[in-house]
């Protein structure tokens, strides 16, 4: 199998993150704890899938496969999202904590993307950054609500943060070929360096609410075990993919 | 503060092109499928219209990247302008669409449809949802119920004065 164009890998890594997280968030439609949150999470999920679509279209221009074939038609090991987003949705605290931690990381990544020498990516990123403001406000609101709600909400939030923390290393794992992307300016900064602004932003919020910072300083992110960016995924992803692509696979190439 | 609305790049100018003139008239009849009082022109979705020997190219901008109306609007523009020749509709992201592109007339038409127009100014501040006035009774005594609504572009508000819920176009 010929090595993939690193620009395509980069675009797919971001698109896959948004697509898979969008899918997980959409699982709350109909069963969220409050009606307002059912609407909120469904709306944000639609945003995420929209972001994914825009990025699959950019990848398709370089790759040759159609955006739908990229979104639905790859083997599990060809998806490049981080394992963080494929984890089952858990309880409400888990979903809210994941949203908060992921959105902070995604924000650092999207800001970097606006400096890409690949103009279409920089332009889509500028649009995504505007839309994400509402997501970030939502996540930060829920960190406050859960931290200062009840004993149970606080302890569930702390447990969720502890469980999610190690998965963040996978977000900052670079795609294969990052060196080439840095050289030609397609990507402006090594992914691992984005840990620094992410860490600063996230710990500020945790400290504001008196939440313990889970063990592990940014240094522990330096040598992550290869994960999603290298196509390694958990059994949960295989199940998710099977369900998500069942309609597509029933008639690949159908137009809707 | 920049006045609402956005210039459309027209090539050539309407005075020099009956086809461009007619295209603008036809585009005014292409309405948002969810808010049928407002046209794609009034929403500021059209970035440019350019004439070619055999037809026209229209550049349009998405409101939100996930908006499902985008494909429907694109198809409708291609079909409605089809009498003018070969129509190419390109969705462009060279600049992000912002709610400041909605014209004054567009803002009035949103309110007429019971949808509060978006707050103006810096997005950072508007994400916190300043009070909007009720499109029904015009009271400022309103509260935001949910920054997320039935579509990506809408938030849900409530008027304490006339006791009606209403939707508001989100600043973006």
Short mmCIF file of C-alpha atoms in Angstrom, two decimals:
data_model
loop_
_atom_site.label_atom_id
_atom_site.label_comp_id
_atom_site.label_asym_id
_atom_site.label_seq_id
_atom_site.Cartn_x
_atom_site.Cartn_y
_atom_site.Cartn_z
CA UNK A 1 0.00 0.00 0.00
CA UNK A 2 1.60 3.27 -1.06
CA UNK A 3 2.17 5.78 1.74
CA UNK A 4 -0.59 8.33 1.98
CA UNK A 5 0.01 11.96 1.02
CA UNK A 6 0.65 13.54 4.45
CA UNK A 7 -1.67 16.41 3.58
CA UNK A 8 -4.49 13.88 3.18
CA UNK A 9 -3.52 12.21 6.47
CA UNK A 10 -3.60 15.56 8.21
CA UNK A 11 -7.00 16.49 6.81
CA UNK A 12 -8.42 13.06 7.61
CA UNK A 13 -7.08 13.16 11.17
CA UNK A 14 -9.02 16.35 11.85
CA UNK A 15 -12.09 15.30 9.85
CA UNK A 16 -12.19 11.89 11.56
CA UNK A 17 -11.93 13.49 15.03
CA UNK A 18 -14.91 15.72 14.28
CA UNK A 19 -16.91 12.98 12.56
CA UNK A 20 -16.50 10.38 15.31
CA UNK A 21 -17.05 12.87 18.15
CA UNK A 22 -20.10 14.18 16.28
CA UNK A 23 -21.42 10.65 16.12
CA UNK A 24 -20.86 10.04 19.84
CA UNK A 25 -22.52 13.35 20.75
CA UNK A 26 -25.51 12.50 18.56
CA UNK A 27 -26.10 9.40 20.68
CA UNK A 28 -27.57 11.71 23.34
CA UNK A 29 -30.38 12.87 21.04
CA UNK A 30 -33.60 11.83 22.74
CA UNK A 31 -32.01 10.82 26.03
CA UNK A 32 -30.11 13.85 27.31
CA UNK A 33 -30.84 14.78 30.94
CA UNK A 34 -32.62 18.03 30.02
CA UNK A 35 -34.48 19.08 26.88
CA UNK A 36 -32.23 22.10 26.42
CA UNK A 37 -29.19 19.84 26.48
CA UNK A 38 -30.79 17.44 24.03
CA UNK A 39 -31.10 20.37 21.62
CA UNK A 40 -27.63 21.70 22.47
CA UNK A 41 -25.78 18.46 21.94
CA UNK A 42 -27.72 17.66 18.77
CA UNK A 43 -26.86 21.11 17.42
CA UNK A 44 -23.18 20.79 18.29
CA UNK A 45 -23.11 17.33 16.77
CA UNK A 46 -24.49 18.78 13.54
CA UNK A 47 -21.74 21.42 13.62
CA UNK A 48 -19.09 18.73 14.11
CA UNK A 49 -20.36 16.60 11.25
CA UNK A 50 -20.50 19.76 9.11
CA UNK A 51 -16.88 20.51 9.97
CA UNK A 52 -15.98 16.94 9.11
CA UNK A 53 -17.76 17.20 5.77
CA UNK A 54 -15.91 20.38 4.82
CA UNK A 55 -12.59 18.69 5.66
CA UNK A 56 -13.48 15.43 3.85
CA UNK A 57 -14.16 17.58 0.78
CA UNK A 58 -10.69 19.11 1.04
CA UNK A 59 -9.16 15.65 1.47
CA UNK A 60 -11.12 14.37 -1.52
CA UNK A 61 -9.64 17.08 -3.74
CA UNK A 62 -6.16 15.73 -3.00
CA UNK A 63 -6.95 12.04 -2.69
CA UNK A 64 -9.32 11.26 -5.53
CA UNK A 65 -11.84 9.25 -3.52
CA UNK A 66 -15.19 10.97 -2.98
CA UNK A 67 -15.91 12.65 0.37
CA UNK A 68 -18.51 9.95 1.16
CA UNK A 69 -16.07 7.15 0.34
CA UNK A 70 -13.56 8.76 2.71
CA UNK A 71 -16.12 9.31 5.46
CA UNK A 72 -17.80 5.89 5.30
CA UNK A 73 -15.75 3.58 3.15
CA UNK A 74 -12.40 3.06 4.84
CA UNK A 75 -11.22 0.12 6.92
CA UNK A 76 -11.06 0.78 10.70
CA UNK A 77 -7.26 0.97 10.65
CA UNK A 78 -7.41 3.72 8.01
CA UNK A 79 -9.26 6.12 10.27
CA UNK A 80 -6.94 8.64 11.92
CA UNK A 81 -8.99 10.08 14.77
CA UNK A 82 -7.59 9.91 18.30
CA UNK A 83 -8.98 7.20 20.57
CA UNK A 84 -10.34 9.91 22.87
CA UNK A 85 -13.30 10.54 20.56
CA UNK A 86 -14.21 6.91 19.96
CA UNK A 87 -14.74 6.05 23.63
CA UNK A 88 -18.38 5.32 24.52
CA UNK A 89 -20.28 8.38 25.68
CA UNK A 90 -20.30 7.37 29.35
CA UNK A 91 -22.37 9.41 31.76
CA UNK A 92 -23.21 13.08 31.31
CA UNK A 93 -20.12 14.19 33.24
CA UNK A 94 -17.92 12.10 30.96
CA UNK A 95 -19.43 13.62 27.81
CA UNK A 96 -19.18 17.16 29.19
CA UNK A 97 -15.60 16.69 30.40
CA UNK A 98 -14.61 15.16 27.06
CA UNK A 99 -16.21 18.07 25.23
CA UNK A 100 -14.32 20.55 27.39
CA UNK A 101 -10.94 18.83 27.05
CA UNK A 102 -11.34 18.03 23.33
CA UNK A 103 -12.61 21.49 22.39
CA UNK A 104 -9.66 23.13 24.14
CA UNK A 105 -7.25 20.91 22.18
CA UNK A 106 -9.19 21.36 18.95
CA UNK A 107 -9.10 25.11 19.44
CA UNK A 108 -5.30 25.09 19.65
CA UNK A 109 -5.18 22.88 16.54
CA UNK A 110 -7.70 24.96 14.57
CA UNK A 111 -5.86 28.18 15.36
CA UNK A 112 -2.69 26.55 14.02
CA UNK A 113 -4.64 25.45 10.95
CA UNK A 114 -5.53 29.06 10.14
CA UNK A 115 -1.79 29.52 9.52
CA UNK A 116 -1.56 26.63 7.07
CA UNK A 117 0.08 27.36 3.72
CA UNK A 118 -2.67 25.18 2.22
CA UNK A 119 -5.17 28.00 1.69
CA UNK A 120 -8.36 25.91 1.61
CA UNK A 121 -7.51 24.46 5.05
CA UNK A 122 -6.70 27.89 6.49
CA UNK A 123 -10.02 29.23 5.20
CA UNK A 124 -12.16 26.37 6.51
CA UNK A 125 -10.33 26.62 9.85
CA UNK A 126 -11.19 30.32 10.15
CA UNK A 127 -14.87 29.42 9.73
CA UNK A 128 -14.67 26.51 12.18
CA UNK A 129 -13.05 28.74 14.80
CA UNK A 130 -16.05 31.10 14.77
CA UNK A 131 -18.57 28.28 15.16
CA UNK A 132 -16.58 26.61 17.94
CA UNK A 133 -17.01 29.63 20.21
CA UNK A 134 -20.47 28.41 21.13
CA UNK A 135 -19.16 24.91 21.86
CA UNK A 136 -16.44 26.27 24.14
CA UNK A 137 -18.92 28.43 26.02
CA UNK A 138 -21.12 25.39 26.51
CA UNK A 139 -18.29 23.17 27.76
CA UNK A 140 -17.00 25.75 30.20
CA UNK A 141 -20.53 26.34 31.51
CA UNK A 142 -20.94 22.65 32.25
CA UNK A 143 -17.57 22.38 33.97
CA UNK A 144 -18.82 25.07 36.34
CA UNK A 145 -22.27 23.53 36.80
CA UNK A 146 -20.94 20.06 37.57
CA UNK A 147 -18.09 21.28 39.77
CA UNK A 148 -20.39 23.39 41.94
CA UNK A 149 -23.59 21.38 41.69
CA UNK A 150 -23.90 18.48 44.07
CA UNK A 151 -21.47 16.13 45.74
CA UNK A 152 -22.40 13.56 43.11
CA UNK A 153 -21.95 15.89 40.13
CA UNK A 154 -18.55 16.91 41.42
CA UNK A 155 -17.32 13.41 42.06
CA UNK A 156 -18.55 12.19 38.68
CA UNK A 157 -16.78 15.11 37.01
CA UNK A 158 -13.53 14.37 38.84
CA UNK A 159 -13.77 10.70 37.90
CA UNK A 160 -14.42 11.62 34.27
CA UNK A 161 -11.43 13.97 34.10
CA UNK A 162 -9.18 11.29 35.60
CA UNK A 163 -10.39 8.72 33.08
CA UNK A 164 -10.09 11.05 30.09
CA UNK A 165 -6.70 12.55 30.89
CA UNK A 166 -4.45 9.79 29.47
CA UNK A 167 -6.46 9.81 26.22
CA UNK A 168 -5.46 13.41 25.53
CA UNK A 169 -1.93 12.29 24.64
CA UNK A 170 -3.39 10.66 21.55
CA UNK A 171 -4.83 13.97 20.34
CA UNK A 172 -1.35 15.47 20.12
CA UNK A 173 0.19 12.47 18.33
CA UNK A 174 1.27 13.69 14.88
CA UNK A 175 0.22 11.98 11.65
CA UNK A 176 2.86 10.13 9.63
CA UNK A 177 4.74 12.58 7.45
CA UNK A 178 4.38 15.58 9.76
CA UNK A 179 8.00 16.57 9.03
CA UNK A 180 7.13 17.12 5.37
CA UNK A 181 4.09 19.20 6.31
CA UNK A 182 6.19 21.39 8.60
CA UNK A 183 8.80 21.89 5.88
CA UNK A 184 6.34 23.08 3.25
CA UNK A 185 4.19 25.06 5.67
CA UNK A 186 1.06 22.96 5.28
CA UNK A 187 1.26 22.58 9.05
CA UNK A 188 2.83 25.44 11.01
CA UNK A 189 3.78 23.81 14.33
CA UNK A 190 4.52 20.26 15.57
CA UNK A 191 1.34 18.79 17.08
CA UNK A 192 3.18 17.91 20.31
CA UNK A 193 3.94 21.59 20.90
CA UNK A 194 0.22 22.37 20.99
CA UNK A 195 0.10 20.61 24.37
CA UNK A 196 1.48 23.79 25.91
CA UNK A 197 -1.40 26.20 25.12
CA UNK A 198 -3.91 23.39 25.70
CA UNK A 199 -2.46 22.66 29.14
CA UNK A 200 -2.44 26.34 30.12
CA UNK A 201 -6.06 26.86 29.15
CA UNK A 202 -7.40 23.66 30.69
CA UNK A 203 -5.56 23.89 34.02
CA UNK A 204 -6.70 27.49 34.43
CA UNK A 205 -10.33 26.33 34.31
CA UNK A 206 -9.73 23.35 36.58
CA UNK A 207 -8.00 25.55 39.13
CA UNK A 208 -10.77 28.14 38.93
CA UNK A 209 -13.26 25.48 40.04
CA UNK A 210 -10.98 23.82 42.57
CA UNK A 211 -10.83 20.64 40.53
CA UNK A 212 -7.78 18.43 40.96
CA UNK A 213 -5.52 18.29 37.95
CA UNK A 214 -5.14 14.61 37.07
CA UNK A 215 -1.64 13.25 37.44
CA UNK A 216 0.76 13.85 34.59
CA UNK A 217 2.36 17.10 33.54
CA UNK A 218 2.63 17.96 29.83
CA UNK A 219 6.02 16.24 29.77
CA UNK A 220 4.31 12.87 29.95
CA UNK A 221 2.78 13.62 26.57
CA UNK A 222 6.17 13.57 24.89
CA UNK A 223 6.30 9.87 24.09
CA UNK A 224 2.75 8.71 23.68
CA UNK A 225 2.02 5.15 22.73
CA UNK A 226 1.03 5.25 19.04
CA UNK A 227 -2.71 5.36 18.87
CA UNK A 228 -5.44 6.62 16.63
CA UNK A 229 -3.23 8.79 14.41
CA UNK A 230 -1.48 5.57 13.41
CA UNK A 231 -4.77 3.81 12.77
CA UNK A 232 -4.84 1.90 16.05
CA UNK A 233 -8.31 1.81 17.51
CA UNK A 234 -10.31 0.02 20.19
CA UNK A 235 -13.06 -2.57 19.72
CA UNK A 236 -15.53 0.22 20.57
CA UNK A 237 -14.58 1.90 17.29
CA UNK A 238 -15.20 -1.20 15.21
CA UNK A 239 -18.70 -1.41 16.67
CA UNK A 240 -19.31 2.29 16.10
CA UNK A 241 -18.10 2.10 12.50
CA UNK A 242 -20.22 -0.92 11.74
CA UNK A 243 -23.32 0.87 13.01
CA UNK A 244 -22.48 4.23 11.45
CA UNK A 245 -21.77 2.80 8.01
CA UNK A 246 -24.57 0.24 7.87
CA UNK A 247 -26.73 2.39 5.59
CA UNK A 248 -23.78 3.40 3.38
CA UNK A 249 -22.57 -0.20 3.05
CA UNK A 250 -26.02 -1.44 2.09
CA UNK A 251 -25.51 0.38 -1.22
CA UNK A 252 -22.14 2.11 -1.55
CA UNK A 253 -22.18 4.76 -4.21
CA UNK A 254 -25.91 5.42 -3.86
CA UNK A 255 -26.84 9.06 -4.22
CA UNK A 256 -29.19 10.64 -1.72
CA UNK B 1 -19.70 49.89 13.34
CA UNK B 2 -20.07 48.55 9.81
CA UNK B 3 -23.58 48.94 8.40
CA UNK B 4 -25.33 45.63 7.82
CA UNK B 5 -25.22 44.19 4.36
CA UNK B 6 -22.42 43.21 2.10
CA UNK B 7 -21.38 44.24 -1.41
CA UNK B 8 -21.64 41.61 -4.11
CA UNK B 9 -18.90 41.48 -6.71
CA UNK B 10 -20.63 41.73 -10.04
CA UNK B 11 -18.73 41.19 -13.24
CA UNK B 12 -19.61 43.04 -15.36
CA UNK B 13 -21.73 45.73 -13.68
CA UNK B 14 -25.52 45.30 -14.08
CA UNK B 15 -25.70 48.46 -16.19
CA UNK B 16 -23.52 46.64 -18.72
CA UNK B 17 -25.24 43.28 -18.53
CA UNK B 18 -28.94 42.43 -18.85
CA UNK B 19 -28.03 38.87 -17.78
CA UNK B 20 -26.51 40.01 -14.49
CA UNK B 21 -29.46 42.36 -13.91
CA UNK B 22 -31.91 39.50 -14.44
CA UNK B 23 -29.81 37.14 -12.30
CA UNK B 24 -30.09 39.54 -9.35
CA UNK B 25 -33.87 39.70 -9.80
CA UNK B 26 -34.04 35.89 -9.83
CA UNK B 27 -31.73 35.58 -6.82
CA UNK B 28 -34.06 37.84 -4.86
CA UNK B 29 -36.71 35.13 -5.34
CA UNK B 30 -34.47 32.38 -3.93
CA UNK B 31 -35.57 32.24 -0.31
CA UNK B 32 -34.15 30.50 2.71
CA UNK B 33 -36.10 27.20 2.86
CA UNK B 34 -36.61 27.53 6.63
CA UNK B 35 -37.29 31.30 6.71
CA UNK B 36 -39.24 31.90 3.49
CA UNK B 37 -39.50 35.67 3.97
CA UNK B 38 -35.79 36.26 3.39
CA UNK B 39 -33.76 35.84 0.20
CA UNK B 40 -30.21 34.64 -0.29
CA UNK B 41 -29.34 38.22 -1.31
CA UNK B 42 -30.72 39.69 1.90
CA UNK B 43 -28.84 37.07 3.92
CA UNK B 44 -25.63 38.12 2.19
CA UNK B 45 -24.95 34.56 1.00
CA UNK B 46 -23.98 35.60 -2.50
CA UNK B 47 -20.37 36.70 -2.81
CA UNK B 48 -20.18 37.24 -6.54
CA UNK B 49 -21.95 36.81 -9.84
CA UNK B 50 -19.79 36.71 -12.96
CA UNK B 51 -20.89 36.54 -16.57
CA UNK B 52 -19.30 34.20 -19.11
CA UNK B 53 -20.08 33.80 -22.80
CA UNK B 54 -22.36 30.81 -22.14
CA UNK B 55 -23.73 31.64 -18.70
CA UNK B 56 -22.97 32.73 -15.17
CA UNK B 57 -20.88 31.72 -12.18
CA UNK B 58 -22.32 32.39 -8.73
CA UNK B 59 -20.19 32.17 -5.61
CA UNK B 60 -22.12 31.47 -2.43
CA UNK B 61 -21.03 31.20 1.18
CA UNK B 62 -22.30 28.77 3.80
CA UNK B 63 -23.90 30.32 6.89
CA UNK B 64 -22.75 27.44 9.08
CA UNK B 65 -20.60 24.61 7.65
CA UNK B 66 -23.16 22.05 8.83
CA UNK B 67 -26.20 23.85 7.40
CA UNK B 68 -28.26 21.29 5.49
CA UNK B 69 -29.98 23.99 3.41
CA UNK B 70 -26.74 24.67 1.54
CA UNK B 71 -27.19 21.91 -1.03
CA UNK B 72 -30.87 22.77 -1.52
CA UNK B 73 -30.08 26.43 -2.11
CA UNK B 74 -27.27 25.58 -4.49
CA UNK B 75 -29.59 23.41 -6.55
CA UNK B 76 -32.34 26.00 -6.52
CA UNK B 77 -30.01 28.77 -7.69
CA UNK B 78 -28.75 26.57 -10.51
CA UNK B 79 -32.30 25.72 -11.57
CA UNK B 80 -33.87 29.17 -11.20
CA UNK B 81 -31.07 30.93 -13.06
CA UNK B 82 -30.94 28.19 -15.69
CA UNK B 83 -32.91 30.29 -18.19
CA UNK B 84 -29.88 32.59 -18.38
CA UNK B 85 -27.52 29.89 -19.65
CA UNK B 86 -25.07 27.47 -18.07
CA UNK B 87 -25.00 28.15 -14.33
CA UNK B 88 -22.09 27.19 -12.10
CA UNK B 89 -22.66 27.62 -8.36
CA UNK B 90 -19.50 27.41 -6.27
CA UNK B 91 -19.56 27.22 -2.48
CA UNK B 92 -16.61 29.30 -1.35
CA UNK B 93 -14.80 29.67 1.95
CA UNK B 94 -12.31 32.41 0.98
CA UNK B 95 -13.96 34.56 3.60
CA UNK B 96 -16.25 33.36 6.37
CA UNK B 97 -19.89 34.38 6.19
CA UNK B 98 -20.81 36.55 9.17
CA UNK B 99 -24.19 37.83 10.34
CA UNK B 100 -23.05 41.38 9.58
CA UNK B 101 -23.65 40.45 5.92
CA UNK B 102 -27.41 40.37 6.51
CA UNK B 103 -28.88 43.57 5.03
CA UNK B 104 -31.11 46.01 6.91
CA UNK B 105 -34.04 44.78 4.86
CA UNK B 106 -33.09 41.22 5.73
CA UNK B 107 -33.05 42.05 9.44
CA UNK B 108 -36.54 43.57 9.12
CA UNK B 109 -37.81 40.49 7.31
CA UNK B 110 -36.39 38.18 9.99
CA UNK B 111 -38.27 40.12 12.65
CA UNK B 112 -41.44 39.98 10.55
CA UNK B 113 -41.11 36.20 10.53
CA UNK B 114 -40.94 36.23 14.35
CA UNK B 115 -37.19 35.67 14.41
CA UNK B 116 -35.11 38.24 16.29
CA UNK B 117 -32.25 39.46 14.05
CA UNK B 118 -28.72 38.70 15.26
CA UNK B 119 -26.93 41.05 17.66
CA UNK B 120 -24.28 43.17 15.94
CA UNK B 121 -20.67 43.65 16.97
CA UNK B 122 -17.89 41.38 18.19
CA UNK B 123 -18.67 37.66 18.11
CA UNK B 124 -16.83 37.06 21.40
CA UNK B 125 -19.30 39.29 23.22
CA UNK B 126 -22.36 38.04 21.40
CA UNK B 127 -21.69 34.40 22.25
CA UNK B 128 -22.76 35.39 25.74
CA UNK B 129 -26.08 36.40 24.15
CA UNK B 130 -26.95 39.97 24.97
CA UNK B 131 -30.62 40.69 25.40
CA UNK B 132 -32.51 40.82 22.14
CA UNK B 133 -35.80 42.62 21.73
CA UNK B 134 -38.97 40.61 21.25
CA UNK B 135 -39.94 40.46 17.56
CA UNK B 136 -43.61 40.38 18.57
CA UNK B 137 -44.01 43.15 21.18
CA UNK B 138 -40.53 44.80 20.90
CA UNK B 139 -39.95 44.62 24.66
CA UNK B 140 -36.35 44.39 25.84
CA UNK B 141 -37.50 42.36 28.85
CA UNK B 142 -36.46 39.04 27.38
CA UNK B 143 -34.17 36.20 28.39
CA UNK B 144 -32.24 33.61 26.45
CA UNK B 145 -33.45 30.09 27.14
CA UNK B 146 -30.90 28.20 25.07
CA UNK B 147 -28.01 29.35 22.88
CA UNK B 148 -28.78 26.29 20.76
CA UNK B 149 -31.99 25.90 18.82
CA UNK B 150 -33.79 23.86 16.20
CA UNK B 151 -31.27 24.83 13.54
CA UNK B 152 -27.60 25.80 13.74
CA UNK B 153 -28.39 29.48 13.16
CA UNK B 154 -31.01 29.90 15.87
CA UNK B 155 -31.14 30.37 19.63
CA UNK B 156 -34.25 30.19 21.81
CA UNK B 157 -35.47 33.19 23.81
CA UNK B 158 -38.49 34.07 25.94
CA UNK B 159 -40.29 37.39 26.31
CA UNK B 160 -41.30 38.18 29.88
CA UNK B 161 -43.57 40.97 28.68
CA UNK B 162 -45.82 39.20 26.19
CA UNK B 163 -44.99 35.70 27.50
CA UNK B 164 -44.10 34.23 24.14
CA UNK B 165 -41.06 32.14 23.26
CA UNK B 166 -39.29 33.27 20.13
CA UNK B 167 -36.22 32.33 18.17
CA UNK B 168 -33.26 34.57 17.52
CA UNK B 169 -30.71 34.40 14.75
CA UNK B 170 -27.33 33.65 16.34
CA UNK B 171 -24.41 35.97 15.80
CA UNK B 172 -21.69 34.24 13.81
#
